[in-house]
Tab-separated table of C-alpha atoms and ligand atoms in Angstrom:
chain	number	residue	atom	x	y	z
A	200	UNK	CA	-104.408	84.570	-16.257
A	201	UNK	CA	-104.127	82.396	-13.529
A	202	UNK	CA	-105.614	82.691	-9.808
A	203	UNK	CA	-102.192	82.226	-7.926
A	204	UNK	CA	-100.849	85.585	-10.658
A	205	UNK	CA	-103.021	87.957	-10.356
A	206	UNK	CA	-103.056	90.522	-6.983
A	207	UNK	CA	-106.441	91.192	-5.995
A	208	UNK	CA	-105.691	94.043	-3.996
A	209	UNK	CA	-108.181	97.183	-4.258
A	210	UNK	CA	-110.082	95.139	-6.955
A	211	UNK	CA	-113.690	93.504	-7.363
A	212	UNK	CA	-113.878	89.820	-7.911
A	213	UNK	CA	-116.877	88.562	-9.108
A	214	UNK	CA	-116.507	84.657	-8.557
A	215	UNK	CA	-118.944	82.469	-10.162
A	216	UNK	CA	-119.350	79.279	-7.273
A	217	UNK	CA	-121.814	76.555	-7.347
A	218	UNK	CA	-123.538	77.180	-3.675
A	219	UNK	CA	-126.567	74.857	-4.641
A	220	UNK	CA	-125.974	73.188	-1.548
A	221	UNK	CA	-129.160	70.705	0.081
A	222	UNK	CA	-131.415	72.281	2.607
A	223	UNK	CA	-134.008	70.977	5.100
A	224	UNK	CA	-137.307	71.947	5.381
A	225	UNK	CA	-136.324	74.363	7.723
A	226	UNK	CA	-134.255	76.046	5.106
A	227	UNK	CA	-130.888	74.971	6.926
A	228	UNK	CA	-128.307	73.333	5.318
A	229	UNK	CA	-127.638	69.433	5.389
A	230	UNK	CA	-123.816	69.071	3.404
A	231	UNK	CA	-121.814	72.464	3.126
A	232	UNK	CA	-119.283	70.773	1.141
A	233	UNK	CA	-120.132	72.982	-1.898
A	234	UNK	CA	-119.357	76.007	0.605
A	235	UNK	CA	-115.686	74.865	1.838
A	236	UNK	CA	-114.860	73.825	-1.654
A	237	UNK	CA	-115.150	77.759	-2.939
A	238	UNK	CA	-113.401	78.938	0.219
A	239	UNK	CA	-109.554	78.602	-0.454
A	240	UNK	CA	-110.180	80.731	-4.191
A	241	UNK	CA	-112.377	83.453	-2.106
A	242	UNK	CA	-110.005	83.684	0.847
A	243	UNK	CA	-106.941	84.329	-1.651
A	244	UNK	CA	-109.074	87.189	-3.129
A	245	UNK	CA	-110.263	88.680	0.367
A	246	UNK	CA	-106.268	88.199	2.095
A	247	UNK	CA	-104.849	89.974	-1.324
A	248	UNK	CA	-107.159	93.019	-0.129
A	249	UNK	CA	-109.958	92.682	-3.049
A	250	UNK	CA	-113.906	92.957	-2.727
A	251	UNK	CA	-115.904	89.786	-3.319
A	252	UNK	CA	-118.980	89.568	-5.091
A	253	UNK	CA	-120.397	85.988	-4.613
A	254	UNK	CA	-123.311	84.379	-7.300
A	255	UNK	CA	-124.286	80.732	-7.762
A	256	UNK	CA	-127.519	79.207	-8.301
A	257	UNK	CA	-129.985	77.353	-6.208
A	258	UNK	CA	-131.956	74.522	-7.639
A	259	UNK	CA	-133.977	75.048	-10.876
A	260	UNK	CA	-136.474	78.029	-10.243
A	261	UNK	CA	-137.139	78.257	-13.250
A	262	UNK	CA	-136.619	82.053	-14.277
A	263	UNK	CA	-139.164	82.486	-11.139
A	264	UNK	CA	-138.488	83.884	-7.966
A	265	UNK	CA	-139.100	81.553	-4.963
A	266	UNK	CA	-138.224	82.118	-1.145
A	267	UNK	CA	-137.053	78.094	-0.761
A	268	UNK	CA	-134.785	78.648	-2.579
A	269	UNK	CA	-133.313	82.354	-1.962
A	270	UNK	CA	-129.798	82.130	-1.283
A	271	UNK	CA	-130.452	84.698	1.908
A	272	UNK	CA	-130.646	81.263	4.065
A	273	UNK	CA	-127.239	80.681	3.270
A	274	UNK	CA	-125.864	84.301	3.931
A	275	UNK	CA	-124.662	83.315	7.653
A	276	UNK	CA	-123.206	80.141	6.550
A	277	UNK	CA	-120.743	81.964	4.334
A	278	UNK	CA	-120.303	84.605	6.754
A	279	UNK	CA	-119.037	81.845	9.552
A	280	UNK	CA	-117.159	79.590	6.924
A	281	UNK	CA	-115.534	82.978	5.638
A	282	UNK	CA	-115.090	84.552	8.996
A	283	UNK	CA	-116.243	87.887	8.161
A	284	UNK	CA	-119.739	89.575	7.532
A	285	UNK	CA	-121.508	89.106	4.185
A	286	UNK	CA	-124.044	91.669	2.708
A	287	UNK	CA	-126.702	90.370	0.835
A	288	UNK	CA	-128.556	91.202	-2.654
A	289	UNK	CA	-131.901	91.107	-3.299
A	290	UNK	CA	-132.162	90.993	-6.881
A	291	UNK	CA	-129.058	89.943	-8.419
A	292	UNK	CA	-129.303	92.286	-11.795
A	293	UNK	CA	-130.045	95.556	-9.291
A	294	UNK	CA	-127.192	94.948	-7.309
A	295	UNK	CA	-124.870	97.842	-9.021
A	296	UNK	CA	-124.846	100.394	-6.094
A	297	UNK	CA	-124.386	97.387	-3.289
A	298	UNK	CA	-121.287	96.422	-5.430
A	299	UNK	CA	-120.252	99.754	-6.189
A	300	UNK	CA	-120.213	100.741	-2.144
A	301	UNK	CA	-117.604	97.525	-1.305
A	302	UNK	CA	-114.685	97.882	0.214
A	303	UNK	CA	-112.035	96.307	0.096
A	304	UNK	CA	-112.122	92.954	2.372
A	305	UNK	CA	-116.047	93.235	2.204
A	306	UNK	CA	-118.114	90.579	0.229
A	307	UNK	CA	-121.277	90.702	-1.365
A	308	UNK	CA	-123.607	87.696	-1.980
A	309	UNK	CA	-125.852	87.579	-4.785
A	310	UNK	CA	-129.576	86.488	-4.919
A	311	UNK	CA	-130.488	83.319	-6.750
A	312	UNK	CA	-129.030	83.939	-10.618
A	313	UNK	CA	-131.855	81.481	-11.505
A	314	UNK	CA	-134.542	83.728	-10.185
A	315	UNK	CA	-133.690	85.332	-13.586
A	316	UNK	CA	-134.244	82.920	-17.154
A	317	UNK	CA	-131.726	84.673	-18.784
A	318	UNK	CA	-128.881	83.030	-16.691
A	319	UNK	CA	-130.111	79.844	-18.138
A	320	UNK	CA	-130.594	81.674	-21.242
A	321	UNK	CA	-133.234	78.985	-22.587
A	322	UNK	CA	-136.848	80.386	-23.495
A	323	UNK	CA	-139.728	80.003	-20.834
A	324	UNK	CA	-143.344	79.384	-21.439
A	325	UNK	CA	-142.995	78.228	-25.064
A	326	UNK	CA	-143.025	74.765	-26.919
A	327	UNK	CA	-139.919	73.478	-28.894
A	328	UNK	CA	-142.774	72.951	-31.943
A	329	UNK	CA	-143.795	75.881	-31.605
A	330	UNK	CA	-142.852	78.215	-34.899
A	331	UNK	CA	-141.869	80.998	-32.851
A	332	UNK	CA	-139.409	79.159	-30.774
A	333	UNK	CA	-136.699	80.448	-33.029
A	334	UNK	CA	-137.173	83.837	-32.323
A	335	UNK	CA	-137.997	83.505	-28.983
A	336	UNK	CA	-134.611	81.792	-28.536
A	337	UNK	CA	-132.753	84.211	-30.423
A	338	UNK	CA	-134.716	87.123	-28.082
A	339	UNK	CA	-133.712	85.569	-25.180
A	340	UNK	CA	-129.866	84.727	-26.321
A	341	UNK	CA	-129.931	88.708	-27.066
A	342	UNK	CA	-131.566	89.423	-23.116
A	343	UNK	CA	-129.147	86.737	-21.528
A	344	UNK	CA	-126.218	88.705	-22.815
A	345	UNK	CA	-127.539	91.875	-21.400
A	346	UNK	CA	-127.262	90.094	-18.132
A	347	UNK	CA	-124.441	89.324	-17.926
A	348	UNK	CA	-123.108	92.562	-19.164
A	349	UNK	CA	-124.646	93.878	-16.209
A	350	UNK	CA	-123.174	91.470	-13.789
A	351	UNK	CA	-119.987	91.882	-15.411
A	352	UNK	CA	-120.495	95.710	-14.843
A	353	UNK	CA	-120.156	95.158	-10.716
A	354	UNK	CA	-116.559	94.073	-11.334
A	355	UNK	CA	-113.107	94.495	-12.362
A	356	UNK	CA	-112.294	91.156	-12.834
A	357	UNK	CA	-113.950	87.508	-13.239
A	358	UNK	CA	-113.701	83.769	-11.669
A	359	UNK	CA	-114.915	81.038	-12.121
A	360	UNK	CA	-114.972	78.426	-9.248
A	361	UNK	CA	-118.260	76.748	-10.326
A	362	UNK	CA	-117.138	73.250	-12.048
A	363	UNK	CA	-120.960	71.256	-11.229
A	364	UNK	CA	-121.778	73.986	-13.873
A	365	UNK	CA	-118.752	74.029	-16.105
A	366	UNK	CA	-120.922	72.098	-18.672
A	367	UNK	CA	-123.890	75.023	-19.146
A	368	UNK	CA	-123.588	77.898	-21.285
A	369	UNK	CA	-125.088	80.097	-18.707
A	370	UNK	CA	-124.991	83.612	-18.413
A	371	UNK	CA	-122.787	83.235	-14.976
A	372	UNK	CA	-120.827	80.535	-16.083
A	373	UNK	CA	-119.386	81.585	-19.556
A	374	UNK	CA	-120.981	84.370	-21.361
A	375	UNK	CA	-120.147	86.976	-18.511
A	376	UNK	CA	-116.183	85.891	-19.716
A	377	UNK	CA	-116.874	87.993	-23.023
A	378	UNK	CA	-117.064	90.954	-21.169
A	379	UNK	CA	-113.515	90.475	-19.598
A	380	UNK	CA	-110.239	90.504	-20.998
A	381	UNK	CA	-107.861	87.359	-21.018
A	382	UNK	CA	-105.665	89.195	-17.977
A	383	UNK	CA	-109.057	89.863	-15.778
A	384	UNK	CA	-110.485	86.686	-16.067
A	385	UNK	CA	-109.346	83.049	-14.600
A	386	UNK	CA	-110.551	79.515	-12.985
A	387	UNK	CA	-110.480	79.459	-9.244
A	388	UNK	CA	-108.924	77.288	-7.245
A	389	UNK	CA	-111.641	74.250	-7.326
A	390	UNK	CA	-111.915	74.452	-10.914
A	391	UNK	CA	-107.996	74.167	-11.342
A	392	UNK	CA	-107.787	70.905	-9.345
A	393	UNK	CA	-110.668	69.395	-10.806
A	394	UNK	CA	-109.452	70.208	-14.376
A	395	UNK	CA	-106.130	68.652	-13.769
A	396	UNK	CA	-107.808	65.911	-12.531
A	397	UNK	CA	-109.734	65.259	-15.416
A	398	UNK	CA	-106.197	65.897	-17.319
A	399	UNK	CA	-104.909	63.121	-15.028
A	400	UNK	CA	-107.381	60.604	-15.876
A	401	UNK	CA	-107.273	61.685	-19.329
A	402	UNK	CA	-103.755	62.366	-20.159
A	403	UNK	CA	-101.355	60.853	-17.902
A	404	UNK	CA	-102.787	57.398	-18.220
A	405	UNK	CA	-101.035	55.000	-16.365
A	406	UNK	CA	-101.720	51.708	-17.034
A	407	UNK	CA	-103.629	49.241	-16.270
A	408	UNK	CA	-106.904	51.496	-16.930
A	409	UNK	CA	-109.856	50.581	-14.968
A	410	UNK	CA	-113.379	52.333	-14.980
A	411	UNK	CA	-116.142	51.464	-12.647
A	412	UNK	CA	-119.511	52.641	-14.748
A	413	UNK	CA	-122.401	51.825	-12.587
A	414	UNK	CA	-125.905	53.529	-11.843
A	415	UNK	CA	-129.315	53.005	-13.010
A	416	UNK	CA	-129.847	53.361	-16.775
A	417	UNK	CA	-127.027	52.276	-19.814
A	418	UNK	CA	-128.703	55.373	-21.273
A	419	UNK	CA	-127.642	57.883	-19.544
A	420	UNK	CA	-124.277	56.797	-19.511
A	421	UNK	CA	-123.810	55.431	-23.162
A	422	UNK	CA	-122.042	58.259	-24.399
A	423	UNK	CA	-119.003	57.618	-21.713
A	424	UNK	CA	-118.883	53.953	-21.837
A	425	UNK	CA	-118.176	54.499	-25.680
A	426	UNK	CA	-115.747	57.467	-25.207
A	427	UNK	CA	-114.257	55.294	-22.330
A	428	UNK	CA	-113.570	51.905	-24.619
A	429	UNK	CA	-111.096	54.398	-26.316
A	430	UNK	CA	-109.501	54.491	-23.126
A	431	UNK	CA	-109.240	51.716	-20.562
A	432	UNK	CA	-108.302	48.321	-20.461
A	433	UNK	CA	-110.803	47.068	-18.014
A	434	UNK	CA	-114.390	47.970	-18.005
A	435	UNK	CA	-116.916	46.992	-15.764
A	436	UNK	CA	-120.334	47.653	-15.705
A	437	UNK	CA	-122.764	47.415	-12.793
A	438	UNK	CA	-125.605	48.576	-11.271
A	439	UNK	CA	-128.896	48.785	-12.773
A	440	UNK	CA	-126.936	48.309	-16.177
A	441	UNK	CA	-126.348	44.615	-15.286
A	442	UNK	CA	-129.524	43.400	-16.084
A	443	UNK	CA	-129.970	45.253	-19.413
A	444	UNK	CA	-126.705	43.312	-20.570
A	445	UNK	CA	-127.894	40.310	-19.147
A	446	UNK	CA	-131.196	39.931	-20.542
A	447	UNK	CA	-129.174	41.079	-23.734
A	448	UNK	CA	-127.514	37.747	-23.184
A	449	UNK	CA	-130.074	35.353	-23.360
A	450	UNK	CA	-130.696	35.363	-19.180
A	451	UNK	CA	-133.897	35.578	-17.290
A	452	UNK	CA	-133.751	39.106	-15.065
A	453	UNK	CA	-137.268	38.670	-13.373
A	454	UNK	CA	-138.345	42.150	-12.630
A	455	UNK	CA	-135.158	43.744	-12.164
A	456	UNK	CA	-134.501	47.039	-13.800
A	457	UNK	CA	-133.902	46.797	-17.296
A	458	UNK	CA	-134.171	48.881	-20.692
A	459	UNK	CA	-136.183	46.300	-23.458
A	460	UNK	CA	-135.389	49.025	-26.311
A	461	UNK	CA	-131.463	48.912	-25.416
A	462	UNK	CA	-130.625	45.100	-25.745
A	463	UNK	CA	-129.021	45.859	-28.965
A	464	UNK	CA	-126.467	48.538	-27.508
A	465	UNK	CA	-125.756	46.075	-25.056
A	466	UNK	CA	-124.760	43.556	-27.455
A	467	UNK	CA	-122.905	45.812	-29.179
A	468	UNK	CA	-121.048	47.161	-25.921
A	469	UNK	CA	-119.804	43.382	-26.087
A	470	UNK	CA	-118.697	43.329	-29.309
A	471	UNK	CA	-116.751	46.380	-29.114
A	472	UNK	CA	-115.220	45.607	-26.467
A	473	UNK	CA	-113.984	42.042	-27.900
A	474	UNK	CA	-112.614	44.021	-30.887
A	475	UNK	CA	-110.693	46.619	-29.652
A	476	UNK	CA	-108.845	44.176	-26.533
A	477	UNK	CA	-110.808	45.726	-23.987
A	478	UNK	CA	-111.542	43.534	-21.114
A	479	UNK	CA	-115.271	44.462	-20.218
A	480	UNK	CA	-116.140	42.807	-16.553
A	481	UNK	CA	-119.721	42.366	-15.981
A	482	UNK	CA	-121.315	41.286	-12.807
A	483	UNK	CA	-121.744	37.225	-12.866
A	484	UNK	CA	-124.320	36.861	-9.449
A	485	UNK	CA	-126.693	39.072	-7.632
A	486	UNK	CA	-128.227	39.741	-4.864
A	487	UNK	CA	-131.704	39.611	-5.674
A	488	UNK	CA	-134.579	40.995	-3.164
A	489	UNK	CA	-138.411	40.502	-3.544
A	490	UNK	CA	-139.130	43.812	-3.219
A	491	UNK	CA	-137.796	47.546	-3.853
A	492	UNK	CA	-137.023	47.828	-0.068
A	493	UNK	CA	-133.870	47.644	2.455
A	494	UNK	CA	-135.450	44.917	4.574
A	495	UNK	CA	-136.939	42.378	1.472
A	496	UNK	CA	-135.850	38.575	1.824
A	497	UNK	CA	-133.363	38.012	-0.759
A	498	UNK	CA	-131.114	35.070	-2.062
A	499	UNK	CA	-127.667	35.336	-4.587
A	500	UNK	CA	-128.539	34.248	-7.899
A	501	UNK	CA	-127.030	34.382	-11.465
A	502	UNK	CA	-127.957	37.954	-13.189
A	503	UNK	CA	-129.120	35.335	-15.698
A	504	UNK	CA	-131.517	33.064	-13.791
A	505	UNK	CA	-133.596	35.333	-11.500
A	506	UNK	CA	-136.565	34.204	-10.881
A	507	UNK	CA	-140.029	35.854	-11.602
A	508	UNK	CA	-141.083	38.733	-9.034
A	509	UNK	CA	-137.415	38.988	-7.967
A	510	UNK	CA	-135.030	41.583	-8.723
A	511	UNK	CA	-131.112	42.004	-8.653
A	512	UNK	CA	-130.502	44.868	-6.136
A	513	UNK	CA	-126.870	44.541	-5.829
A	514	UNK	CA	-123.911	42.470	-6.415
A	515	UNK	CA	-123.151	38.919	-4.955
A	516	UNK	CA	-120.045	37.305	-3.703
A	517	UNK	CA	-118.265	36.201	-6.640
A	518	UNK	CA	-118.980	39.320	-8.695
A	519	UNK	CA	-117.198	41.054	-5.646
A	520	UNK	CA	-114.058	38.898	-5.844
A	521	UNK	CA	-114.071	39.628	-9.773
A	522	UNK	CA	-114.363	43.474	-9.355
A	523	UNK	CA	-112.034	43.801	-6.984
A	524	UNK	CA	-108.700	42.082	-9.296
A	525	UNK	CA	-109.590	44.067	-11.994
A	526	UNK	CA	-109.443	46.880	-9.303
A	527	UNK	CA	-106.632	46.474	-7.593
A	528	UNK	CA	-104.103	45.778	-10.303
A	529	UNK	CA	-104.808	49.168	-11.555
A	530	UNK	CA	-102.802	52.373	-11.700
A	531	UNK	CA	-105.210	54.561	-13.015
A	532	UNK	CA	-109.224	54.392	-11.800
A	533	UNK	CA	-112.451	56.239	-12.597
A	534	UNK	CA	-115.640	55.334	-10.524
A	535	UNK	CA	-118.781	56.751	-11.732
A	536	UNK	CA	-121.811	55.500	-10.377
A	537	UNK	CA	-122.495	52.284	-7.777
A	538	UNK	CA	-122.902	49.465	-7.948
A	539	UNK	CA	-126.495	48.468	-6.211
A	540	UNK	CA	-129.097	50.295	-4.353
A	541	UNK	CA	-126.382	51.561	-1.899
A	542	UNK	CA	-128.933	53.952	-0.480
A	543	UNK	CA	-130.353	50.414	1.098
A	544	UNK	CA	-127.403	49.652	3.454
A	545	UNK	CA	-128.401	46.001	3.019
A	546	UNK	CA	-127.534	46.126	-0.300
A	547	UNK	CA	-124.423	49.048	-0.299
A	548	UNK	CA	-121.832	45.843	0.573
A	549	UNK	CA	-121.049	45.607	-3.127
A	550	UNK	CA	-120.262	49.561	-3.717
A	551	UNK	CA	-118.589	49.026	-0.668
A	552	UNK	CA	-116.517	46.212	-1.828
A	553	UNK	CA	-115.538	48.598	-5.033
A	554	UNK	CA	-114.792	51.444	-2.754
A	555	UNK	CA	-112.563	49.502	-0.556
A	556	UNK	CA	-110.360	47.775	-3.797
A	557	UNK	CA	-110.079	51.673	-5.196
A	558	UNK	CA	-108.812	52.557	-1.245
A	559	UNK	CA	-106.306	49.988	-1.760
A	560	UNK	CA	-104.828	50.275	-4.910
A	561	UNK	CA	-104.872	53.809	-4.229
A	562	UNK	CA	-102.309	53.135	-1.280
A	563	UNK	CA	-100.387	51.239	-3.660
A	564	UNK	CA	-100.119	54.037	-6.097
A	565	UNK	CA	-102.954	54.013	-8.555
A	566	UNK	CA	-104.492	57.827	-9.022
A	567	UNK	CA	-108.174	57.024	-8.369
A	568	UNK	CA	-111.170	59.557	-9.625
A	569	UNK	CA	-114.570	59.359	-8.161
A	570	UNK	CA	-116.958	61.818	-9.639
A	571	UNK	CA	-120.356	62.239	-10.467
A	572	UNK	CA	-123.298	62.722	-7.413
A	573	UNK	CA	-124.135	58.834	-6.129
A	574	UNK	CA	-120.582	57.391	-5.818
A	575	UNK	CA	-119.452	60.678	-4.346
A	576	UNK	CA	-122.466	59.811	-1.651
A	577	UNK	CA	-120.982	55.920	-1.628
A	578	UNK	CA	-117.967	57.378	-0.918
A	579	UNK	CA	-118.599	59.513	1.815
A	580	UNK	CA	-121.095	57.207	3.100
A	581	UNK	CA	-118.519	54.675	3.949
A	582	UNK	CA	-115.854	56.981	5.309
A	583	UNK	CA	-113.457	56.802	2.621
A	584	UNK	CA	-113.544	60.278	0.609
A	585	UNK	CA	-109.910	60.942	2.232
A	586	UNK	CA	-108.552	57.445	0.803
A	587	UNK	CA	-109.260	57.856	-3.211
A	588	UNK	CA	-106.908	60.291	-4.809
A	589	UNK	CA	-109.913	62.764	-5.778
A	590	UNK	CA	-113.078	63.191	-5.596
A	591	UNK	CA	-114.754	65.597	-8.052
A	592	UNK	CA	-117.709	67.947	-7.303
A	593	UNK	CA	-118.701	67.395	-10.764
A	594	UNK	CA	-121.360	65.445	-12.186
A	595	UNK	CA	-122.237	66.016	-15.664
A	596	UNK	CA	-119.454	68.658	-15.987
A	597	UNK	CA	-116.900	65.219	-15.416
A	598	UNK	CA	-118.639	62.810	-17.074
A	599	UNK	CA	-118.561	65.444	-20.190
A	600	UNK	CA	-115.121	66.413	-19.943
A	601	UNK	CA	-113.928	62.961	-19.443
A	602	UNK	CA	-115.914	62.351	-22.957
A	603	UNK	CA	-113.512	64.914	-23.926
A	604	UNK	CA	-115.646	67.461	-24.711
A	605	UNK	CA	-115.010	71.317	-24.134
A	606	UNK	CA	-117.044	72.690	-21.480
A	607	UNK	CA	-117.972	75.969	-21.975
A	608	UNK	CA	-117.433	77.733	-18.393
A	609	UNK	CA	-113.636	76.374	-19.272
A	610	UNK	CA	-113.452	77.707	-22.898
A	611	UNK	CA	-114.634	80.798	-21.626
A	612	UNK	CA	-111.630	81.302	-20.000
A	613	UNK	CA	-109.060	79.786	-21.567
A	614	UNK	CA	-110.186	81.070	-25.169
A	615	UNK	CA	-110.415	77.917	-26.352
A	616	UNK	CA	-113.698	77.814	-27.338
B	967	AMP	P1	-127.336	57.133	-11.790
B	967	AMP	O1	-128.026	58.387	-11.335
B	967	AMP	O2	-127.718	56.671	-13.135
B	967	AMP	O3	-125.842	57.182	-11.553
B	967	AMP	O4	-127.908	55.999	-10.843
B	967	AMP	C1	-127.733	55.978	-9.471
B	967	AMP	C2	-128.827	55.160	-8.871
B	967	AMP	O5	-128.810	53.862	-9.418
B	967	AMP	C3	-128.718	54.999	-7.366
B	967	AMP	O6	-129.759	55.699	-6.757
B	967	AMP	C4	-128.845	53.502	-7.161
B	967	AMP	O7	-129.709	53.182	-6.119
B	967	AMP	C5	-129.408	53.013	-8.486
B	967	AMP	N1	-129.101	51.598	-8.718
B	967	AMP	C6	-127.924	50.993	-8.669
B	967	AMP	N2	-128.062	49.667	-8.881
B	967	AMP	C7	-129.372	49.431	-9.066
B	967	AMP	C8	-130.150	48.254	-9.300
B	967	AMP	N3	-129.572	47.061	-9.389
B	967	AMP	N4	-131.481	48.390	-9.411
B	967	AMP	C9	-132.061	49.612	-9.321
B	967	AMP	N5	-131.385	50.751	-9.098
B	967	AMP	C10	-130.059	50.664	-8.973
């Protein structure tokens, strides 16, 4: 079933969103992007006539309850961005009469599902070693379905809008689906874009292919760069990366981040790369700063002469001028992660000279991606979120799916699983 097929009127929707949104101190909050992203799938379900009954989760509670991060702060945010009132439940698995009592055009928000451990459905309070973590698992897989029978219980039919979550076999996000038929359950309207987005990037390849990988670690990230090498024809790395590849290499990185145990994957990034024709673009100068701060002296240097007590921060000139061709010739772009401290303004120029090649090749026709939390903060740090082609509220849900793996809050739905 699809979203834009099925008439809500006189029904309950339970909608699955991902309202983790980032709150002051004060509890108010600081980016409500999260919040207008859900709003076109629950305004469809409130204009058909149907009841809404709202869940997501806020930060990682643990299976505890805790008041910072109760989704009542929220309540009268939804209420404005919705433009009508929103009731609010306490505990989200005693919430049966308050959805029961819903009328149509009335909407219900949820407590924190997290407040609960079996949405996350992993054990709590016992060691992976431990003998009895079997069991315990096996109790708890048993007590997570029982929750989400009972969430499924407030409804008559099931969405999910929640793609930062479309990777976790949570109790909200895909085991509730079991307790649905295939005509009373469907992806909202977020979830829809981003997954033809992902089918974009993935199946509709135009060529030439090029992916920006940056970030901190070649660790986290190994597991798309591989998947990726299927893919594109250019490749660049940056970021924190850089130096791992360049010490790899034979160069001197002074005391720029680097991972000693993961020379050898580097190397053999290179030589895959060579062998299968892709052309893998790594950064050639720096900028490198004597200290881990926005206003530390600094000088461009080679990745592979920086000298002792330096470190490369971000990336010079030259590697600029090098990113940007293999940029702008392409027709189809993926940009996950930046490429220096961009946090630093002093040293955001070179994720701002990759944002501004993606901007333009994008007005020249490429279909440009940006996913996955830092660039998403480059981007919308410099202005430009309006000028790539999409930008995904995903972060490990895209980088997974782009690995081609099935996520399950997607399977769930589509039966695919
Ligand atoms: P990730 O979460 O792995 O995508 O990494 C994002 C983080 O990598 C950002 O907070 C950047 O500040 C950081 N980063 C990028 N380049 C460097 C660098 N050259 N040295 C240290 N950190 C970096």
């Amino acid at each position: 079933m699809t979203i834009d097929n099925f008439n809500f009127s006189g029904k309950k929707a339970i909608v699955r969103v991902d309202f983790n949104v980032p709150l002051d101190e004060n509890g108010h909050i600081t980016d409500d992007t999260r919040i207008r992203g859900a709003l076109p799938t629950l305004k469809k379900i409130l204009a058909d006539g149907g009841a809404l009954i709202v869940m997501s989760h806020m930060g990682k509670p643990k299976g505890k309850v805790n008041p910072k991060l109760s989704l009542s702060q929220i309540k009268d945010a939804v209420a404005t961005a919705l433009g009508t009132e929103v009731k609010f439940a306490p505990d989200c698995a005693k919430a049966a009469d308050a959805a029961a009592a819903l009328k149509p055009g009335e909407v219900l928000l949820l407590e924190n599902l997290r407040f609960y451990p079996e949405e996350e459905g992993k054990p709590v309070g016992i060691d992976k070693e431990d003998p009895a973590y079997d069991a315990a698992k096996k109790e708890m897989k048993e007590r997570q379905k029982e929750f989400a029978k009972t969430l499924a219980s407030y409804a008559d039919v099931y969405v999910n809008d929640a793609f930062g979550t479309a990777h976790r076999r949570h109790a909200s996000t895909a085991v509730i689906a079991d307790f649905f038929d295939a005509d009373h359950k469907m992806l909202g309207y977020l979830m829809e874009k981003e997954v033809n987005a992902v089918d974009n990037i993935l199946s509709n390849i135009r060529r030439p292919f090029t992916a920006i990988m940056g970030g901190s670690k070649v660790s986290t990230k190994i597991g798309i760069i591989e998947n990726l090498m299927e893919k594109v024809d250019n490749l660049i790395l940056c970021g924190g990366m850089t130096y791992t590849f360049a010490k790899a290499q034979g160069g001197k990185v002074g005391k720029s981040i680097c991972e000693d145990d993961k020379l050898d994957l580097a190397l053999d990034i290179i030589a895959k790369a060579k062998a299968k024709g892709v052309n893998l673009v790594l950064a050639t100068d720096c900028v490198a700063a004597d200290d881990f701060k926005n206003d530390a002296n600094t000088q461009i240097c080679s990745v592979k002469d920086i000298p002792e007590g330096w470190e490369g921060l971000d990336i010079g000139p030259d590697t600029m001028k090098l990113f940007a061709e293999a940029i702008k010739g392409a027709k189809t772009i993926l940009w996950n992660g930046p490429a220096g401290v961009f946090e630093f303004d002093n040293f955001a120029k070179g994720s701002r000279a990759v944002a501004d090649a993606i901007v333009e090749a994008t007005a020249n026709g490429a279909f440009s991606l940006v996913g996955g939390g830092d660039s998403v903060a480059c981007v919308n740090k410099f202005g430009l979120a309006d000028k790539v082609s999409y930008v995904s509220t995903g972060g490990g849900a895209l980088l997974e799916a782009i690995e081609g793996k099935v996520l399950p809050g997607i399977a769930a739905i589509r039966g695919d699983k």
